[in-house]
GROMACS .gro file of N, CA and C in nm:
model
  249
    1UNK      N    1   0.085  -0.117   0.000
    1UNK     CA    2   0.000   0.000   0.000
    1UNK      C    3   0.090   0.123   0.000
    2UNK      N    4   0.030   0.237  -0.018
    2UNK     CA    5   0.108   0.359  -0.009
    2UNK      C    6   0.139   0.386   0.138
    3UNK      N    7   0.249   0.453   0.163
    3UNK     CA    8   0.291   0.481   0.299
    3UNK      C    9   0.285   0.628   0.331
    4UNK      N   10   0.276   0.660   0.459
    4UNK     CA   11   0.276   0.799   0.505
    4UNK      C   12   0.382   0.811   0.613
    5UNK      N   13   0.499   0.862   0.577
    5UNK     CA   14   0.610   0.872   0.673
    5UNK      C   15   0.577   0.962   0.793
    6UNK      N   16   0.648   0.939   0.904
    6UNK     CA   17   0.633   1.023   1.022
    6UNK      C   18   0.705   1.156   1.005
    7UNK      N   19   0.820   1.155   0.940
    7UNK     CA   20   0.902   1.273   0.921
    7UNK      C   21   0.829   1.377   0.835
    8UNK      N   22   0.816   1.501   0.881
    8UNK     CA   23   0.741   1.603   0.806
    8UNK      C   24   0.792   1.627   0.663
    9UNK      N   25   0.923   1.624   0.644
    9UNK     CA   26   0.977   1.646   0.509
    9UNK      C   27   0.940   1.531   0.416
   10UNK      N   28   0.962   1.410   0.463
   10UNK     CA   29   0.926   1.293   0.380
   10UNK      C   30   0.776   1.285   0.357
   11UNK      N   31   0.698   1.325   0.458
   11UNK     CA   32   0.553   1.325   0.444
   11UNK      C   33   0.511   1.424   0.335
   12UNK      N   34   0.575   1.542   0.334
   12UNK     CA   35   0.543   1.643   0.232
   12UNK      C   36   0.585   1.595   0.093
   13UNK      N   37   0.702   1.531   0.084
   13UNK     CA   38   0.749   1.478  -0.045
   13UNK      C   39   0.657   1.367  -0.096
   14UNK      N   40   0.616   1.278  -0.006
   14UNK     CA   41   0.526   1.170  -0.046
   14UNK      C   42   0.392   1.227  -0.091
   15UNK      N   43   0.341   1.325  -0.019
   15UNK     CA   44   0.215   1.388  -0.056
   15UNK      C   45   0.222   1.454  -0.193
   16UNK      N   46   0.333   1.524  -0.218
   16UNK     CA   47   0.352   1.588  -0.349
   16UNK      C   48   0.361   1.483  -0.459
   17UNK      N   49   0.430   1.373  -0.430
   17UNK     CA   50   0.441   1.267  -0.530
   17UNK      C   51   0.303   1.212  -0.567
   18UNK      N   52   0.223   1.176  -0.466
   18UNK     CA   53   0.093   1.115  -0.493
   18UNK      C   54  -0.006   1.215  -0.553
   19UNK      N   55   0.010   1.345  -0.522
   19UNK     CA   56  -0.082   1.444  -0.575
   19UNK      C   57  -0.046   1.488  -0.716
   20UNK      N   58   0.084   1.506  -0.744
   20UNK     CA   59   0.125   1.564  -0.871
   20UNK      C   60   0.196   1.467  -0.966
   21UNK      N   61   0.295   1.394  -0.919
   21UNK     CA   62   0.377   1.311  -1.008
   21UNK      C   63   0.309   1.180  -1.048
   22UNK      N   64   0.246   1.112  -0.954
   22UNK     CA   65   0.182   0.984  -0.988
   22UNK      C   66   0.076   1.001  -1.098
   23UNK      N   67  -0.012   1.102  -1.090
   23UNK     CA   68  -0.110   1.118  -1.197
   23UNK      C   69  -0.047   1.154  -1.333
   24UNK      N   70   0.067   1.223  -1.329
   24UNK     CA   71   0.133   1.261  -1.455
   24UNK      C   72   0.203   1.143  -1.521
   25UNK      N   73   0.261   1.056  -1.441
   25UNK     CA   74   0.335   0.942  -1.496
   25UNK      C   75   0.249   0.818  -1.516
   26UNK      N   76   0.131   0.816  -1.457
   26UNK     CA   77   0.043   0.699  -1.465
   26UNK      C   78   0.007   0.659  -1.608
   27UNK      N   79  -0.018   0.753  -1.701
   27UNK     CA   80  -0.053   0.710  -1.837
   27UNK      C   81   0.055   0.624  -1.904
   28UNK      N   82   0.179   0.642  -1.865
   28UNK     CA   83   0.287   0.560  -1.923
   28UNK      C   84   0.272   0.413  -1.883
   29UNK      N   85   0.226   0.389  -1.761
   29UNK     CA   86   0.216   0.253  -1.711
   29UNK      C   87   0.076   0.195  -1.722
   30UNK      N   88  -0.025   0.280  -1.710
   30UNK     CA   89  -0.162   0.228  -1.700
   30UNK      C   90  -0.252   0.262  -1.817
   31UNK      N   91  -0.205   0.346  -1.908
   31UNK     CA   92  -0.287   0.381  -2.023
   31UNK      C   93  -0.417   0.450  -1.984
   32UNK      N   94  -0.528   0.400  -2.034
   32UNK     CA   95  -0.659   0.461  -2.009
   32UNK      C   96  -0.702   0.456  -1.863
   33UNK      N   97  -0.651   0.362  -1.790
   33UNK     CA   98  -0.688   0.348  -1.649
   33UNK      C   99  -0.613   0.447  -1.560
   34UNK      N  100  -0.531   0.530  -1.618
   34UNK     CA  101  -0.448   0.623  -1.541
   34UNK      C  102  -0.530   0.722  -1.460
   35UNK      N  103  -0.651   0.751  -1.503
   35UNK     CA  104  -0.734   0.848  -1.430
   35UNK      C  105  -0.759   0.804  -1.286
   36UNK      N  106  -0.752   0.676  -1.259
   36UNK     CA  107  -0.775   0.624  -1.125
   36UNK      C  108  -0.660   0.658  -1.031
   37UNK      N  109  -0.543   0.685  -1.084
   37UNK     CA  110  -0.427   0.719  -1.002
   37UNK      C  111  -0.447   0.850  -0.929
   38UNK      N  112  -0.533   0.937  -0.977
   38UNK     CA  113  -0.561   1.063  -0.909
   38UNK      C  114  -0.624   1.040  -0.773
   39UNK      N  115  -0.692   0.929  -0.757
   39UNK     CA  116  -0.759   0.898  -0.631
   39UNK      C  117  -0.661   0.854  -0.522
   40UNK      N  118  -0.540   0.818  -0.559
   40UNK     CA  119  -0.442   0.774  -0.461
   40UNK      C  120  -0.408   0.884  -0.361
   41UNK      N  121  -0.409   1.008  -0.406
   41UNK     CA  122  -0.379   1.117  -0.313
   41UNK      C  123  -0.484   1.125  -0.203
   42UNK      N  124  -0.611   1.108  -0.237
   42UNK     CA  125  -0.716   1.109  -0.136
   42UNK      C  126  -0.694   0.999  -0.033
   43UNK      N  127  -0.651   0.883  -0.079
   43UNK     CA  128  -0.619   0.773   0.011
   43UNK      C  129  -0.501   0.810   0.099
   44UNK      N  130  -0.399   0.870   0.040
   44UNK     CA  131  -0.280   0.912   0.115
   44UNK      C  132  -0.317   1.009   0.227
   45UNK      N  133  -0.402   1.104   0.200
   45UNK     CA  134  -0.441   1.204   0.300
   45UNK      C  135  -0.509   1.137   0.419
   46UNK      N  136  -0.594   1.039   0.393
   46UNK     CA  137  -0.667   0.971   0.500
   46UNK      C  138  -0.584   0.865   0.572
   47UNK      N  139  -0.476   0.822   0.511
   47UNK     CA  140  -0.396   0.714   0.566
   47UNK      C  141  -0.324   0.757   0.693
   48UNK      N  142  -0.297   0.663   0.782
   48UNK     CA  143  -0.225   0.690   0.906
   48UNK      C  144  -0.075   0.696   0.879
   49UNK      N  145  -0.003   0.772   0.964
   49UNK     CA  146   0.143   0.770   0.956
   49UNK      C  147   0.189   0.633   1.006
   50UNK      N  148   0.316   0.602   0.986
   50UNK     CA  149   0.368   0.473   1.031
   50UNK      C  150   0.355   0.458   1.182
   51UNK      N  151   0.380   0.565   1.256
   51UNK     CA  152   0.368   0.560   1.401
   51UNK      C  153   0.224   0.536   1.444
   52UNK      N  154   0.130   0.606   1.383
   52UNK     CA  155  -0.011   0.587   1.414
   52UNK      C  156  -0.057   0.445   1.378
   53UNK      N  157  -0.012   0.397   1.263
   53UNK     CA  158  -0.047   0.261   1.220
   53UNK      C  159   0.011   0.158   1.316
   54UNK      N  160   0.135   0.177   1.358
   54UNK     CA  161   0.198   0.085   1.453
   54UNK      C  162   0.121   0.080   1.584
   55UNK      N  163   0.082   0.196   1.635
   55UNK     CA  164   0.005   0.199   1.760
   55UNK      C  165  -0.129   0.130   1.745
   56UNK      N  166  -0.194   0.147   1.632
   56UNK     CA  167  -0.322   0.081   1.607
   56UNK      C  168  -0.304  -0.071   1.598
   57UNK      N  169  -0.202  -0.115   1.527
   57UNK     CA  170  -0.178  -0.259   1.513
   57UNK      C  171  -0.144  -0.322   1.647
   58UNK      N  172  -0.071  -0.251   1.734
   58UNK     CA  173  -0.039  -0.302   1.868
   58UNK      C  174  -0.165  -0.330   1.949
   59UNK      N  175  -0.267  -0.250   1.926
   59UNK     CA  176  -0.392  -0.264   2.000
   59UNK      C  177  -0.466  -0.393   1.966
   60UNK      N  178  -0.460  -0.434   1.840
   60UNK     CA  179  -0.544  -0.545   1.794
   60UNK      C  180  -0.470  -0.674   1.760
   61UNK      N  181  -0.337  -0.668   1.748
   61UNK     CA  182  -0.263  -0.786   1.704
   61UNK      C  183  -0.148  -0.816   1.800
   62UNK      N  184  -0.117  -0.944   1.814
   62UNK     CA  185  -0.009  -0.985   1.902
   62UNK      C  186   0.128  -0.965   1.838
   63UNK      N  187   0.132  -0.965   1.706
   63UNK     CA  188   0.258  -0.948   1.634
   63UNK      C  189   0.230  -0.878   1.502
   64UNK      N  190   0.319  -0.787   1.464
   64UNK     CA  191   0.302  -0.718   1.336
   64UNK      C  192   0.437  -0.667   1.286
   65UNK      N  193   0.441  -0.636   1.160
   65UNK     CA  194   0.562  -0.580   1.099
   65UNK      C  195   0.521  -0.485   0.986
   66UNK      N  196   0.597  -0.378   0.972
   66UNK     CA  197   0.576  -0.284   0.863
   66UNK      C  198   0.708  -0.270   0.790
   67UNK      N  199   0.711  -0.303   0.664
   67UNK     CA  200   0.830  -0.289   0.580
   67UNK      C  201   0.811  -0.166   0.491
   68UNK      N  202   0.907  -0.077   0.495
   68UNK     CA  203   0.898   0.047   0.417
   68UNK      C  204   0.987   0.037   0.294
   69UNK      N  205   0.938   0.090   0.184
   69UNK     CA  206   1.012   0.092   0.058
   69UNK      C  207   1.008   0.233   0.000
   70UNK      N  208   1.104   0.264  -0.085
   70UNK     CA  209   1.109   0.392  -0.155
   70UNK      C  210   1.101   0.510  -0.058
   71UNK      N  211   1.179   0.502   0.049
   71UNK     CA  212   1.182   0.611   0.145
   71UNK      C  213   1.056   0.627   0.227
   72UNK      N  214   0.974   0.524   0.234
   72UNK     CA  215   0.850   0.529   0.309
   72UNK      C  216   0.729   0.566   0.226
   73UNK      N  217   0.746   0.580   0.095
   73UNK     CA  218   0.633   0.614   0.007
   73UNK      C  219   0.543   0.493  -0.014
   74UNK      N  220   0.600   0.374   0.002
   74UNK     CA  221   0.527   0.249  -0.018
   74UNK      C  222   0.559   0.157   0.100
   75UNK      N  223   0.461   0.078   0.143
   75UNK     CA  224   0.486  -0.011   0.255
   75UNK      C  225   0.405  -0.139   0.242
   76UNK      N  226   0.453  -0.239   0.314
   76UNK     CA  227   0.380  -0.364   0.329
   76UNK      C  228   0.366  -0.388   0.479
   77UNK      N  229   0.246  -0.412   0.524
   77UNK     CA  230   0.221  -0.441   0.665
   77UNK      C  231   0.158  -0.579   0.678
   78UNK      N  232   0.199  -0.652   0.779
   78UNK     CA  233   0.135  -0.779   0.809
   78UNK      C  234   0.116  -0.787   0.959
   79UNK      N  235   0.015  -0.860   1.001
   79UNK     CA  236  -0.013  -0.873   1.142
   79UNK      C  237  -0.065  -1.013   1.171
   80UNK      N  238  -0.041  -1.058   1.293
   80UNK     CA  239  -0.083  -1.191   1.337
   80UNK      C  240  -0.161  -1.177   1.467
   81UNK      N  241  -0.278  -1.233   1.469
   81UNK     CA  242  -0.361  -1.231   1.590
   81UNK      C  243  -0.373  -1.372   1.641
   82UNK      N  244  -0.319  -1.395   1.760
   82UNK     CA  245  -0.324  -1.528   1.820
   82UNK      C  246  -0.456  -1.539   1.895
   83UNK      N  247  -0.523  -1.651   1.874
   83UNK     CA  248  -0.656  -1.671   1.937
   83UNK      C  249  -0.642  -1.707   2.081
   0.00000   0.00000   0.00000
């Protein structure tokens, strides 16, 4: 999924990327479906920062991990809930 860094500078860079650059470069990769890339910024705005996400995952799961890629612009999170 897309990531939202804790650091204000990286957060601003990620926001600018999802708002301006992703929609401009999307036609190269997605063709006609590129218009959907504009919606990623709305998702980014609503998304939690890594710290907020970590705190939320701690509340509901016994184990979790967040792997950050591309300077925190993209992430993979997994969680395990033991019954």
